[in-house]
Coordinates of C-alpha atoms in Angstrom, one line a residue:
P1 CA 14.6 -18.3 -23.5
T2 CA 14.3 -21.9 -22.6
N3 CA 11.4 -21.9 -20.1
Q4 CA 9.7 -18.7 -21.0
N5 CA 7.4 -17.3 -23.9
L6 CA 9.2 -15.6 -26.6
S7 CA 7.2 -12.5 -25.9
H8 CA 5.3 -10.9 -23.1
R9 CA 7.9 -12.0 -20.6
N10 CA 8.6 -8.4 -19.2
K11 CA 6.1 -7.4 -16.6
I12 CA 7.7 -3.7 -16.3
I13 CA 5.9 -1.2 -18.5
N14 CA 8.2 1.4 -20.2
G15 CA 11.3 -0.4 -18.9
S16 CA 13.2 0.8 -21.8
Q17 CA 12.4 4.4 -20.8
Q18 CA 11.1 5.3 -24.3
I19 CA 7.7 7.1 -23.2
F20 CA 7.6 10.6 -21.4
Q21 CA 4.1 11.8 -21.9
R22 CA 4.6 14.3 -18.9
G23 CA 7.5 16.0 -20.7
T24 CA 11.2 15.1 -21.0
S25 CA 13.0 17.3 -18.5
A26 CA 12.4 19.3 -15.4
T27 CA 14.3 20.4 -12.4
S28 CA 12.6 20.1 -8.8
D29 CA 13.0 19.1 -5.2
S30 CA 11.0 17.1 -2.7
A31 CA 9.0 20.1 -1.5
S32 CA 7.6 20.9 -4.9
L33 CA 7.0 17.3 -5.6
R34 CA 4.9 16.9 -2.6
S35 CA 3.1 20.1 -3.0
G36 CA 2.1 19.3 -6.6
G37 CA -0.1 16.4 -5.1
D38 CA 1.4 14.0 -7.9
D39 CA 2.7 11.2 -5.7
G40 CA 6.0 11.4 -7.3
Y41 CA 4.7 11.1 -11.0
Y42 CA 6.5 14.2 -12.3
Y43 CA 7.6 16.1 -15.4
G44 CA 11.0 14.6 -16.7
I45 CA 10.0 11.2 -15.2
G46 CA 9.1 8.5 -17.6
D47 CA 5.5 7.2 -17.9
R48 CA 4.9 4.3 -15.4
W49 CA 7.6 5.5 -13.1
A50 CA 7.8 7.9 -10.1
I51 CA 10.4 9.7 -7.8
R52 CA 10.0 9.8 -4.2
M53 CA 12.5 12.1 -2.2
H54 CA 13.0 13.2 1.4
S55 CA 13.6 16.9 2.0
S56 CA 17.2 16.4 2.6
V57 CA 17.9 15.2 -1.0
A58 CA 17.6 18.6 -2.4
Q59 CA 17.1 19.9 -6.1
T60 CA 17.4 17.4 -8.8
G61 CA 17.0 17.4 -12.7
F62 CA 15.0 14.7 -14.2
A63 CA 15.4 14.1 -18.0
K64 CA 14.9 11.6 -20.8
D65 CA 18.4 11.1 -22.1
T66 CA 18.9 9.9 -25.7
S67 CA 22.7 10.5 -26.1
D68 CA 24.4 8.1 -23.8
N69 CA 22.9 4.5 -23.8
P70 CA 24.0 0.8 -23.7
H71 CA 24.0 -0.9 -26.9
G72 CA 20.7 -1.6 -28.4
F73 CA 18.8 1.2 -26.3
G74 CA 17.8 4.6 -27.6
S75 CA 16.8 6.3 -24.1
N76 CA 17.3 6.1 -20.5
Q77 CA 16.0 8.0 -17.4
K78 CA 18.8 10.3 -16.2
L79 CA 19.0 12.2 -12.8
V80 CA 21.5 14.9 -12.0
R81 CA 22.0 16.6 -8.7
S82 CA 21.8 20.3 -8.9
N83 CA 23.2 21.0 -5.6
A84 CA 24.3 18.9 -2.5
G85 CA 22.0 17.2 -0.1
S86 CA 22.5 16.7 3.6
S87 CA 22.5 13.6 5.9
N88 CA 19.1 12.5 7.8
V89 CA 18.3 9.5 9.4
G90 CA 14.9 9.7 7.5
K91 CA 16.4 10.3 4.3
Y92 CA 14.9 8.4 1.2
F93 CA 15.4 8.8 -2.7
V94 CA 13.5 6.1 -4.5
Y95 CA 12.8 5.3 -8.2
D96 CA 9.8 3.0 -8.5
T97 CA 6.8 1.5 -10.6
R98 CA 3.7 -0.4 -9.5
L99 CA 2.2 -3.4 -11.4
E100 CA -1.2 -4.8 -11.6
G101 CA -2.1 -8.0 -9.9
Q102 CA -3.9 -9.3 -13.0
D103 CA -0.7 -9.0 -14.8
L104 CA 1.2 -11.2 -12.1
Q105 CA -0.7 -14.3 -11.9
D106 CA 1.9 -16.6 -13.3
F107 CA 4.4 -16.1 -10.5
A108 CA 1.9 -18.2 -8.6
K109 CA 2.5 -16.3 -5.5
G110 CA 0.8 -17.6 -2.3
T111 CA 0.6 -21.1 -3.6
S112 CA 2.9 -24.3 -3.3
S113 CA 3.9 -23.8 -7.0
A114 CA 5.2 -20.1 -6.4
K115 CA 7.9 -18.9 -8.9
E116 CA 11.0 -16.7 -8.3
F117 CA 11.2 -13.0 -9.5
T118 CA 14.1 -12.1 -11.6
L119 CA 14.8 -8.5 -12.2
S120 CA 17.4 -7.3 -14.6
F121 CA 18.3 -3.7 -15.5
Y122 CA 21.1 -1.4 -16.8
I123 CA 22.6 1.3 -14.7
K124 CA 25.3 3.8 -15.0
T125 CA 26.1 6.2 -12.1
G126 CA 29.1 8.1 -10.8
V127 CA 28.4 7.1 -7.2
S128 CA 29.8 3.6 -6.4
G129 CA 28.6 1.5 -3.6
V130 CA 25.9 -1.2 -2.6
Y131 CA 22.4 -0.3 -3.8
C132 CA 19.2 -1.9 -2.7
V133 CA 16.2 -3.0 -4.7
E134 CA 13.0 -3.7 -2.8
L135 CA 9.9 -5.7 -4.0
R136 CA 6.7 -5.0 -2.0
D137 CA 3.5 -7.1 -2.1
L138 CA 0.8 -4.5 -1.6
D139 CA -1.9 -6.9 -1.2
N140 CA -0.5 -8.7 1.7
A141 CA 2.0 -6.0 3.2
R142 CA 5.0 -8.2 2.6
M143 CA 8.3 -7.5 1.0
V144 CA 11.9 -8.8 0.0
G145 CA 15.2 -7.1 -0.7
G146 CA 18.2 -7.6 -2.8
T147 CA 21.3 -5.7 -3.5
Y148 CA 23.8 -4.8 -6.4
T149 CA 27.3 -3.2 -6.3
V150 CA 28.4 -0.4 -8.5
S151 CA 32.1 -0.3 -8.9
N152 CA 32.7 1.9 -12.0
N153 CA 30.9 4.7 -14.0
N154 CA 30.1 2.5 -17.0
W155 CA 26.8 1.1 -18.2
N156 CA 26.5 -2.3 -16.6
R157 CA 23.6 -5.0 -16.6
Y158 CA 22.9 -6.1 -13.2
V159 CA 20.6 -9.0 -12.3
I160 CA 18.8 -10.0 -8.9
T161 CA 16.8 -13.1 -8.4
F162 CA 14.3 -12.9 -5.6
P163 CA 12.8 -16.0 -3.9
A164 CA 9.5 -17.3 -4.6
D165 CA 6.6 -16.6 -1.9
T166 CA 4.2 -19.4 -0.9
T167 CA 2.3 -16.9 1.3
G168 CA 0.0 -14.3 0.1
K169 CA -1.7 -14.3 -3.3
F170 CA -1.7 -11.4 -5.5
D171 CA -5.1 -10.0 -6.1
N172 CA -6.5 -10.9 -9.6
D173 CA -7.5 -7.4 -10.5
N174 CA -6.3 -3.9 -11.8
G175 CA -5.2 -2.6 -8.5
A176 CA -1.5 -2.1 -7.5
S177 CA -0.1 -5.5 -6.3
L178 CA 3.5 -5.2 -6.6
W179 CA 5.8 -2.3 -6.1
V180 CA 9.3 -2.5 -7.6
R181 CA 11.6 0.2 -6.0
F182 CA 15.2 1.2 -6.6
W183 CA 16.8 2.9 -3.7
L184 CA 19.2 5.7 -4.7
A185 CA 20.0 6.9 -1.0
A186 CA 18.7 6.1 2.4
G187 CA 19.0 7.1 5.9
S188 CA 19.5 4.8 9.1
S189 CA 15.6 4.8 9.7
F190 CA 15.7 2.4 6.5
T191 CA 18.9 0.5 6.9
S192 CA 19.2 -0.2 10.6
G193 CA 17.2 -3.5 10.5
T194 CA 17.7 -6.9 9.3
A195 CA 18.3 -7.6 5.5
R196 CA 15.1 -9.0 4.1
T197 CA 16.4 -11.8 1.8
T198 CA 13.2 -14.1 2.1
W199 CA 9.6 -12.6 2.0
G200 CA 8.2 -11.3 5.3
S201 CA 6.2 -8.6 6.7
V202 CA 7.1 -5.0 5.9
S203 CA 9.4 -3.1 8.3
G204 CA 10.7 0.4 7.6
A205 CA 14.0 -0.3 9.2
N206 CA 14.5 -3.4 6.8
L207 CA 13.7 -1.5 3.5
A208 CA 17.2 -0.8 2.3
V209 CA 19.6 -2.6 4.7
G210 CA 22.7 -2.8 3.1
Q211 CA 22.7 0.5 1.1
T212 CA 25.9 2.4 1.1
A213 CA 25.7 4.4 -1.9
Q214 CA 24.2 8.0 -1.3
V215 CA 23.2 9.5 -4.6
G216 CA 22.7 13.3 -4.3
D217 CA 25.3 13.9 -1.2
N218 CA 27.5 15.6 -3.9
V219 CA 26.9 18.5 -6.6
A220 CA 26.5 16.8 -10.0
D221 CA 26.0 13.3 -8.8
T222 CA 24.4 11.4 -11.7
W223 CA 22.2 8.1 -11.9
Q224 CA 20.8 6.5 -15.2
I225 CA 18.7 3.5 -15.9
T226 CA 17.2 1.6 -18.9
G227 CA 16.4 -1.8 -19.8
V228 CA 14.4 -2.7 -16.7
Q229 CA 12.9 -6.2 -16.8
L230 CA 10.9 -8.4 -14.4
E231 CA 10.2 -12.0 -15.3
V232 CA 9.0 -15.3 -13.9
G233 CA 11.6 -17.8 -12.8
S234 CA 15.4 -17.7 -11.8
V235 CA 16.9 -16.8 -15.4
A236 CA 17.3 -13.3 -16.8
T237 CA 16.5 -13.6 -20.5
P238 CA 17.5 -10.9 -23.1
F239 CA 15.6 -7.7 -22.8
E240 CA 12.2 -7.8 -24.4
L241 CA 12.5 -4.6 -26.6
R242 CA 8.9 -3.6 -27.5
S243 CA 7.8 -1.3 -30.4
H244 CA 7.2 2.5 -29.6
G245 CA 3.7 2.1 -30.6
D246 CA 3.1 -1.0 -28.1
E247 CA 4.8 0.8 -25.2
L248 CA 3.0 3.8 -25.9
A249 CA -0.5 2.1 -25.9
R250 CA 0.4 0.4 -22.5
C251 CA 1.3 3.8 -21.1
Q252 CA -1.7 5.6 -22.4
R253 CA -4.0 3.3 -20.4
Y254 CA -2.7 5.0 -17.3
Y255 CA -1.8 8.7 -18.4

């Protein structure tokens, strides 16, 4: 890093998908996720991460995978479709995390000194196409989107730099201020608007504009992620791999 701290660069908790306090595997569908009243925080999903699924997505297996990882990582979040889903204009399939405003003050959002947001991550999936990532400012009802393209079924690192936002400060407290959302599938209700490449008001039709990949349309579709890092500025630095004890302590604050 040239313009960053050597440590404490990564705003994401459990970005390396090490900690699974709720259990390391489960199979479920959107109906059971909703009926559990768990807001998407489910067995087989890593700490601080959630799955949100429409009823058309169908049954999915969630697991901590330790057998197939990019070099330098020991685990990933793996999703495997148990049976084929169906098309629906309201379909959503999202993997996401929420961050506290007090941990985001160095982005200087809502000021004339606002900084860019750079998100980097490793993905492996058998479903090629364009994928969307959404950042949502929960304090000011604003959002921005970005895309990445998967063209093979190897582990690849992807980087998206989102613009600075001089409108709307993050609250300096322990409330959820920023939602980081990886879209895996989306119906036309979320893709029919205008791509939000700069920060603006939240609109459902703009949430996943450009998404062509539809994870879950076919039996045995897979999607894996690890090494998620969000940092201040326009440069994606090497992933900040924390010790297991450090990451566990961060997760235990919420569990």
